[in-house]
Coordinates of C-alpha atoms in Angstrom, one line a residue:
F1 CA -29.4 11.2 8.7
F2 CA -26.2 13.0 8.1
S3 CA -25.9 16.6 7.0
L4 CA -24.5 17.4 3.6
T5 CA -21.3 18.7 5.2
H6 CA -20.8 15.5 7.0
R7 CA -21.6 13.4 3.9
L8 CA -19.0 15.3 1.9
A9 CA -16.5 15.0 4.7
I10 CA -17.1 11.2 4.9
F11 CA -16.8 10.9 1.1
F12 CA -13.6 12.9 1.0
T13 CA -12.1 10.8 3.9
T14 CA -13.1 7.5 2.2
V15 CA -11.4 8.6 -1.1
A16 CA -8.3 9.8 0.8
A17 CA -8.2 6.5 2.7
A18 CA -8.4 4.5 -0.5
V19 CA -5.6 6.5 -2.1
V20 CA -3.3 6.3 0.9
L21 CA -3.9 2.6 1.6
G22 CA -3.5 1.8 -2.1
L23 CA -0.2 3.7 -2.3
G24 CA 1.0 2.0 0.9
M25 CA 0.2 -1.5 -0.5
L26 CA 1.9 -0.6 -3.8
F27 CA 5.0 0.5 -1.9
L28 CA 5.0 -2.7 0.2
V29 CA 4.7 -4.9 -2.9
A30 CA 7.5 -2.9 -4.7
T31 CA 9.7 -3.3 -1.6
E32 CA 9.1 -7.0 -1.4
R33 CA 10.0 -7.4 -5.1
H34 CA 13.1 -5.3 -4.6
F35 CA 14.2 -7.6 -1.7
L36 CA 13.4 -10.7 -3.8
E37 CA 15.6 -9.4 -6.6
L38 CA 18.4 -8.6 -4.1
D39 CA 18.1 -12.2 -2.8
R40 CA 18.2 -13.6 -6.3
I41 CA 21.4 -11.6 -7.0
T42 CA 23.0 -12.8 -3.8
L43 CA 22.1 -16.4 -4.4
K44 CA 23.5 -16.2 -8.0
D45 CA 26.7 -14.7 -6.7
K46 CA 27.1 -17.5 -4.2
Q47 CA 26.3 -20.0 -6.9
H48 CA 29.2 -18.7 -9.0
L49 CA 31.5 -18.8 -6.0
I50 CA 30.5 -22.4 -5.2
E51 CA 30.9 -23.5 -8.8
S52 CA 34.3 -21.9 -8.9
I53 CA 35.3 -23.8 -5.7
V54 CA 34.0 -27.2 -7.0
V55 CA 35.6 -26.8 -10.5
N56 CA 39.0 -25.7 -9.2
T57 CA 39.3 -28.3 -6.4
N58 CA 41.2 -31.4 -7.3
S59 CA 39.6 -33.7 -4.7
I60 CA 36.0 -33.9 -3.5
D61 CA 37.3 -34.4 0.0
D62 CA 38.8 -30.9 -0.1
I63 CA 35.4 -29.2 -1.0
P64 CA 34.0 -29.0 2.6
S65 CA 37.1 -27.2 3.9
R66 CA 37.2 -24.9 1.0
L67 CA 33.5 -24.1 1.4
R68 CA 33.9 -23.5 5.1
E69 CA 36.8 -21.2 4.5
S70 CA 35.0 -19.2 1.8
L71 CA 31.5 -19.0 3.3
N72 CA 32.5 -18.5 7.0
N73 CA 32.2 -14.7 6.8
H74 CA 28.9 -14.6 5.0
H75 CA 26.3 -13.7 7.6
G76 CA 22.9 -15.4 7.2
L77 CA 24.2 -17.8 4.5
S78 CA 23.7 -21.6 4.8
V79 CA 24.9 -24.4 2.5
I80 CA 24.3 -28.1 2.3
V81 CA 26.3 -30.3 0.0
K82 CA 25.2 -33.9 -0.9
N83 CA 26.7 -36.5 -3.2
A84 CA 24.8 -38.6 -5.7
K85 CA 23.8 -41.1 -3.0
G86 CA 22.2 -38.3 -0.8
D87 CA 25.0 -38.4 1.8
V88 CA 25.7 -35.0 3.4
L89 CA 29.3 -33.9 2.7
F90 CA 29.0 -30.4 4.1
K91 CA 26.4 -28.6 6.2
T92 CA 26.2 -25.3 7.9
E93 CA 25.8 -25.7 11.6
G94 CA 22.2 -25.5 12.8
F95 CA 20.7 -25.4 9.3
Q96 CA 17.8 -27.7 8.8
P97 CA 15.8 -27.2 5.5
P98 CA 12.5 -29.0 4.8
A99 CA 12.7 -32.2 2.9
T100 CA 10.0 -31.0 0.5
L101 CA 12.3 -28.7 -1.5
D102 CA 12.6 -29.3 -5.2
A103 CA 16.0 -30.6 -6.2
P104 CA 17.5 -29.8 -9.7
T105 CA 17.1 -32.4 -12.3
P106 CA 19.8 -33.4 -14.8
E107 CA 17.9 -31.4 -17.5
H108 CA 17.7 -28.4 -15.2
R109 CA 21.0 -27.9 -13.4
I110 CA 19.6 -25.0 -11.4
S111 CA 16.2 -24.9 -9.7
E112 CA 14.0 -21.9 -9.2
I113 CA 14.4 -19.9 -6.0
Q114 CA 12.3 -21.4 -3.2
S115 CA 11.3 -20.1 0.2
W116 CA 10.1 -21.5 3.5
K117 CA 9.6 -20.6 7.1
N118 CA 11.0 -22.3 10.1
Q119 CA 10.6 -21.3 13.8
G120 CA 9.6 -17.7 12.9
R121 CA 12.5 -17.3 10.4
E122 CA 12.1 -17.2 6.7
F123 CA 14.6 -18.5 4.1
R124 CA 15.1 -18.2 0.4
A125 CA 17.1 -20.9 -1.3
L126 CA 18.6 -22.1 -4.6
N127 CA 19.3 -25.8 -5.5
L128 CA 22.0 -26.5 -8.0
R129 CA 23.9 -29.4 -9.3
V130 CA 27.6 -29.0 -10.1
N131 CA 30.0 -31.4 -11.8
P132 CA 33.4 -31.6 -10.1
A133 CA 36.7 -31.0 -11.9
H134 CA 37.0 -34.7 -12.5
S135 CA 34.5 -35.6 -15.2
A136 CA 34.3 -39.2 -13.9
A137 CA 33.2 -38.0 -10.4
P138 CA 29.4 -37.9 -9.9
P139 CA 27.7 -34.4 -9.6
L140 CA 27.2 -32.8 -6.3
D141 CA 23.9 -31.2 -5.2
F142 CA 24.1 -27.9 -3.4
L143 CA 21.4 -26.0 -1.4
I144 CA 22.3 -22.4 -0.9
A145 CA 20.0 -20.5 1.5
I146 CA 20.0 -17.0 2.9
D147 CA 18.2 -16.0 6.1
M148 CA 15.7 -13.2 5.5
E149 CA 15.6 -12.0 9.1
D150 CA 17.0 -8.5 8.3
H151 CA 14.5 -8.2 5.5
M152 CA 11.6 -9.3 7.7
Q153 CA 12.6 -6.8 10.4
F154 CA 12.8 -4.0 7.9
M155 CA 9.4 -4.9 6.4
A156 CA 7.8 -5.1 9.9
Q157 CA 9.2 -1.7 10.7
L158 CA 8.1 -0.4 7.3
R159 CA 4.5 -1.7 7.9
R160 CA 4.3 -0.1 11.3
T161 CA 5.6 3.2 9.9
L162 CA 3.2 3.1 7.0
A163 CA 0.3 2.2 9.3
L164 CA 1.0 5.2 11.5
Y165 CA 1.4 7.4 8.5
A166 CA -1.9 6.1 7.0
I167 CA -3.8 6.7 10.2
G168 CA -2.4 10.2 10.5
A169 CA -3.0 11.0 6.8
I170 CA -6.6 9.7 6.9
F171 CA -7.3 11.7 10.0
V172 CA -5.9 14.9 8.6
S173 CA -7.6 14.3 5.3
G174 CA -10.9 13.9 7.1
M175 CA -10.5 17.1 9.0
L176 CA -9.5 19.0 5.9
G177 CA -12.4 17.4 4.0
W178 CA -14.9 18.5 6.8
F179 CA -13.4 22.0 6.8
A180 CA -13.6 22.3 3.0
A181 CA -17.2 21.1 3.0
Y182 CA -18.1 23.4 5.8
K183 CA -16.6 26.4 4.0
G184 CA -18.2 25.3 0.7
M185 CA -21.6 25.3 2.4
A186 CA -21.2 28.8 3.7
P187 CA -23.2 30.4 0.8
L188 CA -26.0 28.0 1.5
R189 CA -26.0 29.0 5.2
A190 CA -26.0 32.6 4.1
M191 CA -29.1 32.0 1.9
K192 CA -30.8 30.3 4.8
T193 CA -30.0 33.3 7.1
R194 CA -31.4 35.6 4.4
A195 CA -34.5 33.5 4.1
T196 CA -35.3 33.7 7.8
T197 CA -35.5 37.5 7.5
V198 CA -38.3 37.3 5.0
S199 CA -41.7 38.0 6.4
S200 CA -45.0 39.6 5.3
H201 CA -43.6 43.0 6.2
R202 CA -40.2 42.4 4.6
L203 CA -40.8 40.8 1.3
D204 CA -38.2 42.9 -0.4
K205 CA -35.3 40.8 0.8
R206 CA -33.6 38.8 -1.9
M207 CA -31.0 36.1 -2.1
P208 CA -27.4 37.2 -2.8
V209 CA -27.0 35.8 -6.4
E210 CA -23.6 37.5 -6.9
A211 CA -22.2 36.2 -3.6
V212 CA -22.9 32.5 -4.1
P213 CA -21.0 30.0 -6.3
A214 CA -22.2 29.3 -9.8
E215 CA -23.7 26.0 -8.7
M216 CA -26.1 27.9 -6.3
A217 CA -26.7 30.9 -8.5
D218 CA -29.6 29.3 -10.3
L219 CA -31.2 28.3 -7.0
A220 CA -30.8 31.9 -5.7
Q221 CA -32.4 33.3 -8.9
E222 CA -35.4 31.0 -8.7
L223 CA -35.9 31.9 -5.0
N224 CA -35.7 35.6 -5.9
K225 CA -38.3 35.1 -8.7
M226 CA -40.5 33.2 -6.2
L227 CA -40.2 36.1 -3.7
D228 CA -41.0 38.6 -6.5
R229 CA -44.3 36.7 -7.3
L230 CA -45.1 36.5 -3.6
Q231 CA -44.5 40.2 -3.1
N232 CA -46.6 41.1 -6.2
D233 CA -49.5 38.7 -5.0
F234 CA -49.3 40.0 -1.5
Q235 CA -49.3 43.6 -2.8
R236 CA -52.4 42.9 -4.9
L237 CA -54.1 41.2 -1.9
S238 CA -53.3 44.2 0.3
D239 CA -54.6 46.6 -2.3
F240 CA -57.8 44.6 -2.7
S241 CA -58.2 44.5 1.1
S242 CA -57.8 48.2 1.3
D243 CA -60.3 48.8 -1.5
L244 CA -62.8 46.5 0.2
A245 CA -62.4 48.2 3.5
H246 CA -62.8 51.6 1.8
E247 CA -66.1 50.5 0.1

């Protein structure tokens, strides 16, 4: 259905598309992991800050004001503080995490990093349990969350850029593949042109063995041997016809 040139071009384009798309996916996964590690570092840093505030504050009642003062300038950071009864002691304005988040247990003072989406926004959060400075006071549960809006915007722009690049790269690869296949088939077209000149009066024409690639040299040699046999047979037939006409 397709010519050999088109088949080679399609194959080359398919391979190039697989390589480009594979590299694009690998780059996206590596970027996502990089952002996850950055968020982990950020949450751990805020964890140390909160632990320092709780440990160095003499009264639990002073913790909300200290947190508000320390976290006010941290863009995209939200915190909720609850006491042992589940009462909210401090909460960043407008922050509403889902109720299904895992809380840290007494055996595990810090939970794993969790994530969720809310109204088109994505958050990563860390739950931790901190004992106040007074050992008699019950522990406090903290939920530290960071808004991933900047990360999501960056990833969306990166996906668009990679998609445009992939389309352009695949198109260019397809054109180059067709051009390479077309040029590679040039010796075969030359052999075809030489074959069209062969007739009963021009059996001395031969295929250009030296001018074709090594992959086609054997074919050219076999075609030349076939033309030699045809020329010899035709010559014997001509001689026999001449002798017959002479008799």
